């Protein structure tokens, strides 16, 4: 198309180039943020050696990138769900994780369709929510659906699925069955297909929220009992080979992270809960990764309530020692 009139040329440039300029301005304004200036729940960091880049995601489903863990560019949209699936056209996304496995990148996340109600328990309506897995050829996406559109039963609200290859060399998802339905949240495992495109069999319970010696709440009679919430599992092995799991619950109004260790060294446990939380109050939903220099760090968020009642959650990085049978956070 050839435009000869000067005013038409000017109009063409304004209409067509201004949006591009605006997008560049928005993008530039969001680049190179410091970690503590980002508001993000459930931060997860993939240290990808192939690209020499750190990739961070979490609740909300966006992606951030960094070469040094200090300055982060983003957020980028990387998720492409199927609007015709059970998720609907605009699902909520919680607790996203990125995992490299056999040359591909997998996006574990909790998706919620608020328009579908699957149950009502004690007056609470329970929305369709489930842990699910998407796939991509590269760490920055796009992440798209695979073969199976359902990994876990449609009748159960499940969340915070994470990835683990156990000693049998089979891949598994470890996830939570939400307390809103069973009133005593569980930590469960389910086997995955070799390419992670679906699940095999049924979930098996690893432990329950009530097994925790450190989480606390008041019951209807005013008695102190274990909290009902299981949240944010993350599997790891210490340098001595001990299998452990980070997970989060509450101590009254404080969001707190604990650790459990498997006596058998496998997902089957039995899982022995540490007596005390590993983090200070109002830090939780952690995971661990090694930097390109070999340092072990825990990524987790701080948690506080703002003046308007909204949660304010900021990513944090803590140094971890895993040289013994149990991990410890370095002061």
PDB file of C-alpha atoms in Angstrom:
ATOM      1  CA  UNK A   1       0.000   0.000   0.000  1.00  0.00           C
ATOM      2  CA  UNK A   2       1.354   3.447  -1.048  1.00  0.00           C
ATOM      3  CA  UNK A   3       0.127   6.571   0.811  1.00  0.00           C
ATOM      4  CA  UNK A   4       0.970   9.880  -0.843  1.00  0.00           C
ATOM      5  CA  UNK A   5      -0.936  12.565   1.101  1.00  0.00           C
ATOM      6  CA  UNK A   6       1.219  13.981   3.986  1.00  0.00           C
ATOM      7  CA  UNK A   7      -1.673  14.072   6.477  1.00  0.00           C
ATOM      8  CA  UNK A   8      -2.592  10.501   5.633  1.00  0.00           C
ATOM      9  CA  UNK A   9       1.030   9.479   6.116  1.00  0.00           C
ATOM     10  CA  UNK A  10       1.055  11.140   9.550  1.00  0.00           C
ATOM     11  CA  UNK A  11      -2.218   9.457  10.491  1.00  0.00           C
ATOM     12  CA  UNK A  12      -0.865   6.085   9.342  1.00  0.00           C
ATOM     13  CA  UNK A  13       2.250   6.495  11.487  1.00  0.00           C
ATOM     14  CA  UNK A  14       0.265   7.484  14.571  1.00  0.00           C
ATOM     15  CA  UNK A  15      -2.200   4.612  14.264  1.00  0.00           C
ATOM     16  CA  UNK A  16       0.354   1.935  13.442  1.00  0.00           C
ATOM     17  CA  UNK A  17       3.506   2.960  15.277  1.00  0.00           C
ATOM     18  CA  UNK A  18       2.099   4.419  18.487  1.00  0.00           C
ATOM     19  CA  UNK A  19       0.951   1.037  19.837  1.00  0.00           C
ATOM     20  CA  UNK A  20       4.424  -0.380  19.172  1.00  0.00           C
ATOM     21  CA  UNK A  21       6.053   2.552  20.938  1.00  0.00           C
ATOM     22  CA  UNK A  22       3.633   2.223  23.847  1.00  0.00           C
ATOM     23  CA  UNK A  23       4.401  -1.475  24.212  1.00  0.00           C
ATOM     24  CA  UNK A  24       8.114  -0.723  24.191  1.00  0.00           C
ATOM     25  CA  UNK A  25       7.629   1.894  26.882  1.00  0.00           C
ATOM     26  CA  UNK A  26       5.625  -0.542  29.023  1.00  0.00           C
ATOM     27  CA  UNK A  27       8.193  -3.290  28.482  1.00  0.00           C
ATOM     28  CA  UNK A  28      11.088  -0.967  29.309  1.00  0.00           C
ATOM     29  CA  UNK A  29       9.347   0.174  32.478  1.00  0.00           C
ATOM     30  CA  UNK A  30       9.066  -3.447  33.614  1.00  0.00           C
ATOM     31  CA  UNK A  31      12.608  -4.527  32.790  1.00  0.00           C
ATOM     32  CA  UNK A  32      15.451  -4.897  35.251  1.00  0.00           C
ATOM     33  CA  UNK A  33      13.405  -4.888  38.415  1.00  0.00           C
ATOM     34  CA  UNK A  34      15.185  -5.874  41.618  1.00  0.00           C
ATOM     35  CA  UNK A  35      13.907  -9.056  43.229  1.00  0.00           C
ATOM     36  CA  UNK A  36      12.475  -7.321  46.299  1.00  0.00           C
ATOM     37  CA  UNK A  37      10.470  -4.920  44.118  1.00  0.00           C
ATOM     38  CA  UNK A  38       8.537  -7.813  42.505  1.00  0.00           C
ATOM     39  CA  UNK A  39       5.247  -8.880  44.077  1.00  0.00           C
ATOM     40  CA  UNK A  40       4.935 -12.634  43.592  1.00  0.00           C
ATOM     41  CA  UNK A  41       3.474 -15.549  45.557  1.00  0.00           C
ATOM     42  CA  UNK A  42       5.036 -19.017  45.469  1.00  0.00           C
ATOM     43  CA  UNK A  43       8.235 -18.065  43.588  1.00  0.00           C
ATOM     44  CA  UNK A  44       9.947 -20.854  41.663  1.00  0.00           C
ATOM     45  CA  UNK A  45      13.346 -20.452  39.977  1.00  0.00           C
ATOM     46  CA  UNK A  46      14.756 -22.691  37.266  1.00  0.00           C
ATOM     47  CA  UNK A  47      18.524 -22.366  36.761  1.00  0.00           C
ATOM     48  CA  UNK A  48      18.800 -23.379  33.107  1.00  0.00           C
ATOM     49  CA  UNK A  49      22.360 -24.278  32.148  1.00  0.00           C
ATOM     50  CA  UNK A  50      21.552 -24.477  28.427  1.00  0.00           C
ATOM     51  CA  UNK A  51      20.704 -20.764  28.298  1.00  0.00           C
ATOM     52  CA  UNK A  52      22.764 -19.619  31.326  1.00  0.00           C
ATOM     53  CA  UNK A  53      19.602 -17.917  32.525  1.00  0.00           C
ATOM     54  CA  UNK A  54      17.438 -18.010  35.631  1.00  0.00           C
ATOM     55  CA  UNK A  55      13.703 -18.262  34.987  1.00  0.00           C
ATOM     56  CA  UNK A  56      11.229 -17.358  37.751  1.00  0.00           C
ATOM     57  CA  UNK A  57       7.508 -18.038  37.819  1.00  0.00           C
ATOM     58  CA  UNK A  58       4.838 -18.555  40.461  1.00  0.00           C
ATOM     59  CA  UNK A  59       1.216 -17.666  41.127  1.00  0.00           C
ATOM     60  CA  UNK A  60      -0.227 -15.619  38.277  1.00  0.00           C
ATOM     61  CA  UNK A  61       1.513 -17.671  35.602  1.00  0.00           C
ATOM     62  CA  UNK A  62       3.934 -14.973  34.417  1.00  0.00           C
ATOM     63  CA  UNK A  63       7.654 -15.451  33.736  1.00  0.00           C
ATOM     64  CA  UNK A  64      10.682 -13.384  34.788  1.00  0.00           C
ATOM     65  CA  UNK A  65      14.271 -13.781  33.534  1.00  0.00           C
ATOM     66  CA  UNK A  66      17.631 -12.921  35.073  1.00  0.00           C
ATOM     67  CA  UNK A  67      21.315 -13.615  34.515  1.00  0.00           C
ATOM     68  CA  UNK A  68      22.419 -12.714  38.043  1.00  0.00           C
ATOM     69  CA  UNK A  69      19.405 -13.258  40.384  1.00  0.00           C
ATOM     70  CA  UNK A  70      19.399  -9.519  41.119  1.00  0.00           C
ATOM     71  CA  UNK A  71      17.929  -7.753  38.078  1.00  0.00           C
ATOM     72  CA  UNK A  72      14.869  -9.384  36.505  1.00  0.00           C
ATOM     73  CA  UNK A  73      13.114  -8.654  33.209  1.00  0.00           C
ATOM     74  CA  UNK A  74       9.416  -9.349  32.742  1.00  0.00           C
ATOM     75  CA  UNK A  75       6.734 -10.295  33.348  1.00  0.00           C
ATOM     76  CA  UNK A  76       6.175 -12.334  30.178  1.00  0.00           C
ATOM     77  CA  UNK A  77       3.100 -14.339  29.182  1.00  0.00           C
ATOM     78  CA  UNK A  78       4.144 -17.937  28.495  1.00  0.00           C
ATOM     79  CA  UNK A  79       1.007 -20.051  29.041  1.00  0.00           C
ATOM     80  CA  UNK A  80      -1.420 -21.135  26.313  1.00  0.00           C
ATOM     81  CA  UNK A  81      -4.303 -23.153  27.759  1.00  0.00           C
ATOM     82  CA  UNK A  82      -7.206 -24.626  25.807  1.00  0.00           C
ATOM     83  CA  UNK A  83     -10.368 -22.514  26.330  1.00  0.00           C
ATOM     84  CA  UNK A  84     -12.485 -25.552  25.402  1.00  0.00           C
ATOM     85  CA  UNK A  85     -10.964 -27.650  28.201  1.00  0.00           C
ATOM     86  CA  UNK A  86     -12.224 -27.918  31.784  1.00  0.00           C
ATOM     87  CA  UNK A  87     -10.084 -24.875  32.648  1.00  0.00           C
ATOM     88  CA  UNK A  88     -12.322 -22.525  30.672  1.00  0.00           C
ATOM     89  CA  UNK A  89     -11.189 -19.409  28.786  1.00  0.00           C
ATOM     90  CA  UNK A  90      -9.423 -17.619  31.653  1.00  0.00           C
ATOM     91  CA  UNK A  91      -8.293 -19.929  34.470  1.00  0.00           C
ATOM     92  CA  UNK A  92      -6.633 -18.692  37.626  1.00  0.00           C
ATOM     93  CA  UNK A  93      -3.027 -19.955  37.850  1.00  0.00           C
ATOM     94  CA  UNK A  94      -1.362 -20.752  41.176  1.00  0.00           C
ATOM     95  CA  UNK A  95       2.055 -22.006  42.245  1.00  0.00           C
ATOM     96  CA  UNK A  96       3.574 -22.563  38.796  1.00  0.00           C
ATOM     97  CA  UNK A  97       6.848 -24.504  38.502  1.00  0.00           C
ATOM     98  CA  UNK A  98       9.292 -25.096  35.628  1.00  0.00           C
ATOM     99  CA  UNK A  99      11.082 -28.435  35.225  1.00  0.00           C
ATOM    100  CA  UNK A 100      13.517 -29.579  32.538  1.00  0.00           C
ATOM    101  CA  UNK A 101      13.108 -33.314  31.826  1.00  0.00           C
ATOM    102  CA  UNK A 102      14.532 -35.364  28.962  1.00  0.00           C
ATOM    103  CA  UNK A 103      15.179 -32.346  26.764  1.00  0.00           C
ATOM    104  CA  UNK A 104      11.824 -30.616  27.203  1.00  0.00           C
ATOM    105  CA  UNK A 105      10.468 -28.068  29.675  1.00  0.00           C
ATOM    106  CA  UNK A 106       7.365 -28.727  31.740  1.00  0.00           C
ATOM    107  CA  UNK A 107       5.054 -26.266  33.430  1.00  0.00           C
ATOM    108  CA  UNK A 108       3.429 -27.647  36.591  1.00  0.00           C
ATOM    109  CA  UNK A 109       0.681 -25.391  37.928  1.00  0.00           C
ATOM    110  CA  UNK A 110      -2.682 -25.252  39.672  1.00  0.00           C
ATOM    111  CA  UNK A 111      -5.494 -24.107  37.376  1.00  0.00           C
ATOM    112  CA  UNK A 112      -8.903 -22.973  38.660  1.00  0.00           C
ATOM    113  CA  UNK A 113     -12.138 -22.546  36.706  1.00  0.00           C
ATOM    114  CA  UNK A 114     -14.266 -20.370  38.981  1.00  0.00           C
ATOM    115  CA  UNK A 115     -17.372 -20.950  36.854  1.00  0.00           C
ATOM    116  CA  UNK A 116     -17.479 -24.667  37.711  1.00  0.00           C
ATOM    117  CA  UNK A 117     -18.551 -25.779  41.193  1.00  0.00           C
ATOM    118  CA  UNK A 118     -17.682 -29.386  42.051  1.00  0.00           C
ATOM    119  CA  UNK A 119     -18.775 -29.637  45.689  1.00  0.00           C
ATOM    120  CA  UNK A 120     -20.185 -27.864  48.722  1.00  0.00           C
ATOM    121  CA  UNK A 121     -18.718 -28.725  52.135  1.00  0.00           C
ATOM    122  CA  UNK A 122     -19.736 -27.052  55.411  1.00  0.00           C
ATOM    123  CA  UNK A 123     -21.299 -24.190  53.493  1.00  0.00           C
ATOM    124  CA  UNK A 124     -18.229 -23.599  51.302  1.00  0.00           C
ATOM    125  CA  UNK A 125     -18.633 -23.927  47.543  1.00  0.00           C
ATOM    126  CA  UNK A 126     -15.589 -25.603  45.978  1.00  0.00           C
ATOM    127  CA  UNK A 127     -14.486 -24.565  42.501  1.00  0.00           C
ATOM    128  CA  UNK A 128     -12.961 -26.842  39.864  1.00  0.00           C
ATOM    129  CA  UNK A 129      -9.254 -26.684  40.682  1.00  0.00           C
ATOM    130  CA  UNK A 130      -6.483 -29.095  39.767  1.00  0.00           C
ATOM    131  CA  UNK A 131      -2.749 -29.559  39.337  1.00  0.00           C
ATOM    132  CA  UNK A 132      -1.890 -29.931  35.649  1.00  0.00           C
ATOM    133  CA  UNK A 133       1.174 -30.029  33.352  1.00  0.00           C
ATOM    134  CA  UNK A 134       1.956 -28.134  30.121  1.00  0.00           C
ATOM    135  CA  UNK A 135       4.998 -28.567  27.853  1.00  0.00           C
ATOM    136  CA  UNK A 136       7.405 -26.437  25.791  1.00  0.00           C
ATOM    137  CA  UNK A 137      10.555 -26.901  23.725  1.00  0.00           C
ATOM    138  CA  UNK A 138      12.226 -23.943  25.492  1.00  0.00           C
ATOM    139  CA  UNK A 139      12.214 -22.581  29.048  1.00  0.00           C
ATOM    140  CA  UNK A 140      10.500 -19.323  28.065  1.00  0.00           C
ATOM    141  CA  UNK A 141       7.593 -21.107  26.400  1.00  0.00           C
ATOM    142  CA  UNK A 142       5.031 -21.068  25.083  1.00  0.00           C
ATOM    143  CA  UNK A 143       3.744 -23.861  27.338  1.00  0.00           C
ATOM    144  CA  UNK A 144       0.863 -25.786  25.759  1.00  0.00           C
ATOM    145  CA  UNK A 145      -1.434 -28.700  26.709  1.00  0.00           C
ATOM    146  CA  UNK A 146      -0.456 -32.322  26.115  1.00  0.00           C
ATOM    147  CA  UNK A 147      -2.385 -35.552  25.504  1.00  0.00           C
ATOM    148  CA  UNK A 148      -4.534 -35.860  28.644  1.00  0.00           C
ATOM    149  CA  UNK A 149      -6.805 -33.007  29.676  1.00  0.00           C
ATOM    150  CA  UNK A 150      -7.212 -34.401  33.220  1.00  0.00           C
ATOM    151  CA  UNK A 151      -4.375 -35.640  35.471  1.00  0.00           C
ATOM    152  CA  UNK A 152      -6.359 -35.895  38.693  1.00  0.00           C
ATOM    153  CA  UNK A 153     -10.015 -36.664  39.506  1.00  0.00           C
ATOM    154  CA  UNK A 154     -12.441 -33.912  38.489  1.00  0.00           C
ATOM    155  CA  UNK A 155     -14.300 -34.379  41.790  1.00  0.00           C
ATOM    156  CA  UNK A 156     -11.254 -33.428  43.923  1.00  0.00           C
ATOM    157  CA  UNK A 157      -9.790 -29.926  44.388  1.00  0.00           C
ATOM    158  CA  UNK A 158      -6.016 -30.460  44.103  1.00  0.00           C
ATOM    159  CA  UNK A 159      -3.190 -27.969  44.138  1.00  0.00           C
ATOM    160  CA  UNK A 160       0.546 -27.246  44.192  1.00  0.00           C
ATOM    161  CA  UNK A 161       1.695 -30.205  42.102  1.00  0.00           C
ATOM    162  CA  UNK A 162       5.473 -30.652  41.975  1.00  0.00           C
ATOM    163  CA  UNK A 163       7.785 -33.076  40.133  1.00  0.00           C
ATOM    164  CA  UNK A 164       9.932 -35.958  41.384  1.00  0.00           C
ATOM    165  CA  UNK A 165      11.677 -38.955  39.842  1.00  0.00           C
ATOM    166  CA  UNK A 166      11.838 -41.598  42.562  1.00  0.00           C
ATOM    167  CA  UNK A 167      14.313 -44.444  43.081  1.00  0.00           C
ATOM    168  CA  UNK A 168      12.276 -46.651  40.743  1.00  0.00           C
ATOM    169  CA  UNK A 169      13.204 -44.131  37.965  1.00  0.00           C
ATOM    170  CA  UNK A 170       9.512 -43.392  37.410  1.00  0.00           C
ATOM    171  CA  UNK A 171       8.241 -39.786  37.264  1.00  0.00           C
ATOM    172  CA  UNK A 172       5.662 -38.654  39.815  1.00  0.00           C
ATOM    173  CA  UNK A 173       3.579 -35.632  40.679  1.00  0.00           C
ATOM    174  CA  UNK A 174       3.326 -34.840  44.393  1.00  0.00           C
ATOM    175  CA  UNK A 175       0.312 -32.666  45.171  1.00  0.00           C
ATOM    176  CA  UNK A 176      -2.147 -31.570  47.859  1.00  0.00           C
ATOM    177  CA  UNK A 177      -5.791 -32.587  48.170  1.00  0.00           C
ATOM    178  CA  UNK A 178      -7.242 -29.336  49.439  1.00  0.00           C
ATOM    179  CA  UNK A 179      -8.495 -29.185  53.009  1.00  0.00           C
ATOM    180  CA  UNK A 180     -11.693 -27.358  52.000  1.00  0.00           C
ATOM    181  CA  UNK A 181     -13.114 -30.692  50.867  1.00  0.00           C
ATOM    182  CA  UNK A 182     -11.569 -33.294  53.181  1.00  0.00           C
ATOM    183  CA  UNK A 183     -11.129 -30.972  56.198  1.00  0.00           C
ATOM    184  CA  UNK A 184      -7.676 -32.487  56.793  1.00  0.00           C
ATOM    185  CA  UNK A 185      -5.437 -31.675  53.826  1.00  0.00           C
ATOM    186  CA  UNK A 186      -3.352 -34.496  52.411  1.00  0.00           C
ATOM    187  CA  UNK A 187      -0.015 -34.771  50.636  1.00  0.00           C
ATOM    188  CA  UNK A 188      -0.295 -37.311  47.820  1.00  0.00           C
ATOM    189  CA  UNK A 189       1.640 -38.805  44.911  1.00  0.00           C
ATOM    190  CA  UNK A 190       0.549 -40.054  41.510  1.00  0.00           C
ATOM    191  CA  UNK A 191       2.661 -41.731  38.829  1.00  0.00           C
ATOM    192  CA  UNK A 192       3.056 -39.913  35.515  1.00  0.00           C
ATOM    193  CA  UNK A 193       3.420 -41.266  31.991  1.00  0.00           C
ATOM    194  CA  UNK A 194       7.055 -41.407  30.786  1.00  0.00           C
ATOM    195  CA  UNK A 195       6.592 -38.183  28.753  1.00  0.00           C
ATOM    196  CA  UNK A 196       4.503 -36.563  31.552  1.00  0.00           C
ATOM    197  CA  UNK A 197       1.530 -36.261  29.156  1.00  0.00           C
ATOM    198  CA  UNK A 198      -0.861 -37.807  31.680  1.00  0.00           C
ATOM    199  CA  UNK A 199      -1.137 -39.728  34.925  1.00  0.00           C
ATOM    200  CA  UNK A 200      -1.229 -43.455  35.693  1.00  0.00           C
ATOM    201  CA  UNK A 201      -3.481 -45.020  38.313  1.00  0.00           C
ATOM    202  CA  UNK A 202      -4.725 -43.177  41.374  1.00  0.00           C
ATOM    203  CA  UNK A 203      -3.178 -40.913  43.971  1.00  0.00           C
ATOM    204  CA  UNK A 204      -1.718 -42.347  47.171  1.00  0.00           C
ATOM    205  CA  UNK A 205      -1.596 -40.464  50.460  1.00  0.00           C
ATOM    206  CA  UNK A 206       1.885 -39.743  51.853  1.00  0.00           C
ATOM    207  CA  UNK A 207       0.771 -37.874  54.996  1.00  0.00           C
ATOM    208  CA  UNK A 208      -1.999 -35.641  56.335  1.00  0.00           C
ATOM    209  CA  UNK A 209      -2.015 -32.096  57.691  1.00  0.00           C
ATOM    210  CA  UNK A 210      -2.810 -33.457  61.149  1.00  0.00           C
ATOM    211  CA  UNK A 211       0.551 -35.286  61.183  1.00  0.00           C
ATOM    212  CA  UNK A 212       2.322 -31.960  61.685  1.00  0.00           C
ATOM    213  CA  UNK A 213       3.633 -31.290  65.215  1.00  0.00           C
ATOM    214  CA  UNK A 214       4.311 -27.598  64.480  1.00  0.00           C
ATOM    215  CA  UNK A 215       1.230 -26.245  62.658  1.00  0.00           C
ATOM    216  CA  UNK A 216      -1.576 -24.973  64.890  1.00  0.00           C
ATOM    217  CA  UNK A 217      -5.079 -23.536  64.870  1.00  0.00           C
ATOM    218  CA  UNK A 218      -8.110 -23.324  67.153  1.00  0.00           C
ATOM    219  CA  UNK A 219     -10.973 -25.737  66.577  1.00  0.00           C
ATOM    220  CA  UNK A 220     -14.644 -24.908  67.127  1.00  0.00           C
ATOM    221  CA  UNK A 221     -14.291 -25.671  70.834  1.00  0.00           C
ATOM    222  CA  UNK A 222     -11.342 -23.282  71.190  1.00  0.00           C
ATOM    223  CA  UNK A 223      -8.802 -26.069  71.558  1.00  0.00           C
ATOM    224  CA  UNK A 224      -5.370 -25.921  69.898  1.00  0.00           C
ATOM    225  CA  UNK A 225      -5.118 -28.566  67.171  1.00  0.00           C
ATOM    226  CA  UNK A 226      -2.930 -29.112  64.056  1.00  0.00           C
ATOM    227  CA  UNK A 227      -3.821 -26.825  61.159  1.00  0.00           C
ATOM    228  CA  UNK A 228      -5.852 -28.336  58.291  1.00  0.00           C
ATOM    229  CA  UNK A 229      -3.741 -26.913  55.423  1.00  0.00           C
ATOM    230  CA  UNK A 230      -1.171 -28.758  53.309  1.00  0.00           C
ATOM    231  CA  UNK A 231       0.546 -26.447  50.830  1.00  0.00           C
ATOM    232  CA  UNK A 232       3.581 -26.105  48.581  1.00  0.00           C
ATOM    233  CA  UNK A 233       5.451 -29.463  48.517  1.00  0.00           C
ATOM    234  CA  UNK A 234       9.029 -29.500  47.214  1.00  0.00           C
ATOM    235  CA  UNK A 235      11.197 -32.663  47.144  1.00  0.00           C
ATOM    236  CA  UNK A 236      14.983 -32.732  47.594  1.00  0.00           C
ATOM    237  CA  UNK A 237      17.893 -34.963  48.577  1.00  0.00           C
ATOM    238  CA  UNK A 238      20.656 -33.881  50.891  1.00  0.00           C
ATOM    239  CA  UNK A 239      24.252 -34.575  49.940  1.00  0.00           C
ATOM    240  CA  UNK A 240      24.084 -37.664  52.170  1.00  0.00           C
ATOM    241  CA  UNK A 241      21.148 -39.005  50.109  1.00  0.00           C
ATOM    242  CA  UNK A 242      18.356 -38.275  52.608  1.00  0.00           C
ATOM    243  CA  UNK A 243      14.990 -37.591  50.921  1.00  0.00           C
ATOM    244  CA  UNK A 244      13.155 -34.576  52.288  1.00  0.00           C
ATOM    245  CA  UNK A 245      10.122 -32.461  51.554  1.00  0.00           C
ATOM    246  CA  UNK A 246       9.491 -28.793  52.194  1.00  0.00           C
ATOM    247  CA  UNK A 247       5.837 -27.969  52.799  1.00  0.00           C
ATOM    248  CA  UNK A 248       3.870 -25.084  54.260  1.00  0.00           C
ATOM    249  CA  UNK A 249       0.960 -24.607  56.642  1.00  0.00           C
ATOM    250  CA  UNK A 250      -0.060 -22.120  59.336  1.00  0.00           C
ATOM    251  CA  UNK A 251       0.702 -21.460  62.991  1.00  0.00           C
ATOM    252  CA  UNK A 252      -2.457 -19.585  63.893  1.00  0.00           C
ATOM    253  CA  UNK A 253      -2.267 -16.472  61.655  1.00  0.00           C
ATOM    254  CA  UNK A 254       1.372 -16.982  60.603  1.00  0.00           C
ATOM    255  CA  UNK A 255       2.285 -18.654  57.290  1.00  0.00           C
ATOM    256  CA  UNK A 256       5.132 -21.068  58.113  1.00  0.00           C
ATOM    257  CA  UNK A 257       7.258 -23.726  56.377  1.00  0.00           C
ATOM    258  CA  UNK A 258       8.232 -27.100  57.768  1.00  0.00           C
ATOM    259  CA  UNK A 259      10.220 -30.123  56.593  1.00  0.00           C
ATOM    260  CA  UNK A 260       9.523 -33.852  56.562  1.00  0.00           C
ATOM    261  CA  UNK A 261      12.010 -36.655  55.857  1.00  0.00           C
ATOM    262  CA  UNK A 262      11.340 -40.102  54.369  1.00  0.00           C
ATOM    263  CA  UNK A 263      12.594 -43.030  56.439  1.00  0.00           C
ATOM    264  CA  UNK A 264      12.737 -45.315  53.369  1.00  0.00           C
ATOM    265  CA  UNK A 265      14.373 -42.753  51.091  1.00  0.00           C
ATOM    266  CA  UNK A 266      11.406 -43.035  48.697  1.00  0.00           C
ATOM    267  CA  UNK A 267       8.089 -41.241  48.277  1.00  0.00           C
ATOM    268  CA  UNK A 268       6.389 -44.099  50.140  1.00  0.00           C
ATOM    269  CA  UNK A 269       7.928 -42.934  53.411  1.00  0.00           C
ATOM    270  CA  UNK A 270       7.032 -43.176  56.214  1.00  0.00           C
ATOM    271  CA  UNK A 271       7.385 -39.401  56.455  1.00  0.00           C
ATOM    272  CA  UNK A 272       8.715 -38.077  59.755  1.00  0.00           C
ATOM    273  CA  UNK A 273       7.868 -34.457  60.462  1.00  0.00           C
ATOM    274  CA  UNK A 274      10.428 -32.157  62.064  1.00  0.00           C
ATOM    275  CA  UNK A 275       9.238 -30.800  65.401  1.00  0.00           C
ATOM    276  CA  UNK A 276       9.789 -27.148  64.546  1.00  0.00           C
ATOM    277  CA  UNK A 277       9.400 -25.064  61.358  1.00  0.00           C
ATOM    278  CA  UNK A 278      12.534 -24.361  59.331  1.00  0.00           C
ATOM    279  CA  UNK A 279      11.706 -20.737  58.487  1.00  0.00           C
ATOM    280  CA  UNK A 280      10.746 -17.699  60.528  1.00  0.00           C
ATOM    281  CA  UNK A 281       7.018 -16.883  60.777  1.00  0.00           C
ATOM    282  CA  UNK A 282       5.403 -15.530  57.601  1.00  0.00           C
ATOM    283  CA  UNK A 283       7.857 -17.095  55.162  1.00  0.00           C
ATOM    284  CA  UNK A 284       6.789 -20.100  53.111  1.00  0.00           C
ATOM    285  CA  UNK A 285       6.048 -22.036  49.927  1.00  0.00           C
ATOM    286  CA  UNK A 286       9.739 -22.657  49.315  1.00  0.00           C
ATOM    287  CA  UNK A 287      11.797 -24.552  46.750  1.00  0.00           C
ATOM    288  CA  UNK A 288      15.547 -24.957  46.311  1.00  0.00           C
ATOM    289  CA  UNK A 289      17.946 -24.644  43.399  1.00  0.00           C
ATOM    290  CA  UNK A 290      21.698 -24.433  42.811  1.00  0.00           C
ATOM    291  CA  UNK A 291      23.147 -21.320  41.270  1.00  0.00           C
ATOM    292  CA  UNK A 292      25.533 -21.603  38.334  1.00  0.00           C
ATOM    293  CA  UNK A 293      28.309 -21.140  40.909  1.00  0.00           C
ATOM    294  CA  UNK A 294      27.095 -24.132  42.949  1.00  0.00           C
ATOM    295  CA  UNK A 295      25.448 -22.316  45.872  1.00  0.00           C
ATOM    296  CA  UNK A 296      22.219 -23.878  47.204  1.00  0.00           C
ATOM    297  CA  UNK A 297      19.445 -21.309  47.634  1.00  0.00           C
ATOM    298  CA  UNK A 298      15.864 -21.505  48.841  1.00  0.00           C
ATOM    299  CA  UNK A 299      13.336 -19.341  46.984  1.00  0.00           C
ATOM    300  CA  UNK A 300      10.210 -18.528  49.006  1.00  0.00           C
ATOM    301  CA  UNK A 301       7.940 -15.574  49.658  1.00  0.00           C
ATOM    302  CA  UNK A 302       7.451 -13.377  52.671  1.00  0.00           C
ATOM    303  CA  UNK A 303       3.832 -12.912  53.688  1.00  0.00           C
ATOM    304  CA  UNK A 304       2.057  -9.982  55.312  1.00  0.00           C
ATOM    305  CA  UNK A 305      -1.348  -8.369  55.175  1.00  0.00           C
ATOM    306  CA  UNK A 306      -1.608  -4.849  53.735  1.00  0.00           C
ATOM    307  CA  UNK A 307      -3.809  -2.000  54.922  1.00  0.00           C
ATOM    308  CA  UNK A 308      -6.576  -2.988  52.505  1.00  0.00           C
ATOM    309  CA  UNK A 309      -6.534  -6.602  53.709  1.00  0.00           C
ATOM    310  CA  UNK A 310      -4.741  -7.966  50.651  1.00  0.00           C
ATOM    311  CA  UNK A 311      -1.794 -10.309  51.009  1.00  0.00           C
ATOM    312  CA  UNK A 312       1.595  -8.763  50.146  1.00  0.00           C
ATOM    313  CA  UNK A 313       4.061 -11.427  49.068  1.00  0.00           C
ATOM    314  CA  UNK A 314       7.641 -10.739  48.010  1.00  0.00           C
ATOM    315  CA  UNK A 315      10.211 -13.281  46.713  1.00  0.00           C
ATOM    316  CA  UNK A 316      13.182 -13.961  48.976  1.00  0.00           C
ATOM    317  CA  UNK A 317      16.360 -16.027  48.612  1.00  0.00           C
ATOM    318  CA  UNK A 318      17.968 -17.813  51.582  1.00  0.00           C
ATOM    319  CA  UNK A 319      21.255 -19.754  51.717  1.00  0.00           C
ATOM    320  CA  UNK A 320      20.888 -23.438  52.604  1.00  0.00           C
ATOM    321  CA  UNK A 321      23.349 -26.043  53.898  1.00  0.00           C
ATOM    322  CA  UNK A 322      22.514 -29.597  52.763  1.00  0.00           C
ATOM    323  CA  UNK A 323      25.783 -31.349  53.652  1.00  0.00           C
ATOM    324  CA  UNK A 324      24.225 -33.367  56.498  1.00  0.00           C
ATOM    325  CA  UNK A 325      21.154 -35.578  56.803  1.00  0.00           C
ATOM    326  CA  UNK A 326      18.969 -32.497  57.316  1.00  0.00           C
ATOM    327  CA  UNK A 327      19.017 -29.095  55.656  1.00  0.00           C
ATOM    328  CA  UNK A 328      19.565 -25.893  57.610  1.00  0.00           C
ATOM    329  CA  UNK A 329      19.108 -22.263  56.639  1.00  0.00           C
ATOM    330  CA  UNK A 330      22.257 -20.179  57.005  1.00  0.00           C
ATOM    331  CA  UNK A 331      21.926 -17.091  59.149  1.00  0.00           C
TER     332      UNK A 331
END
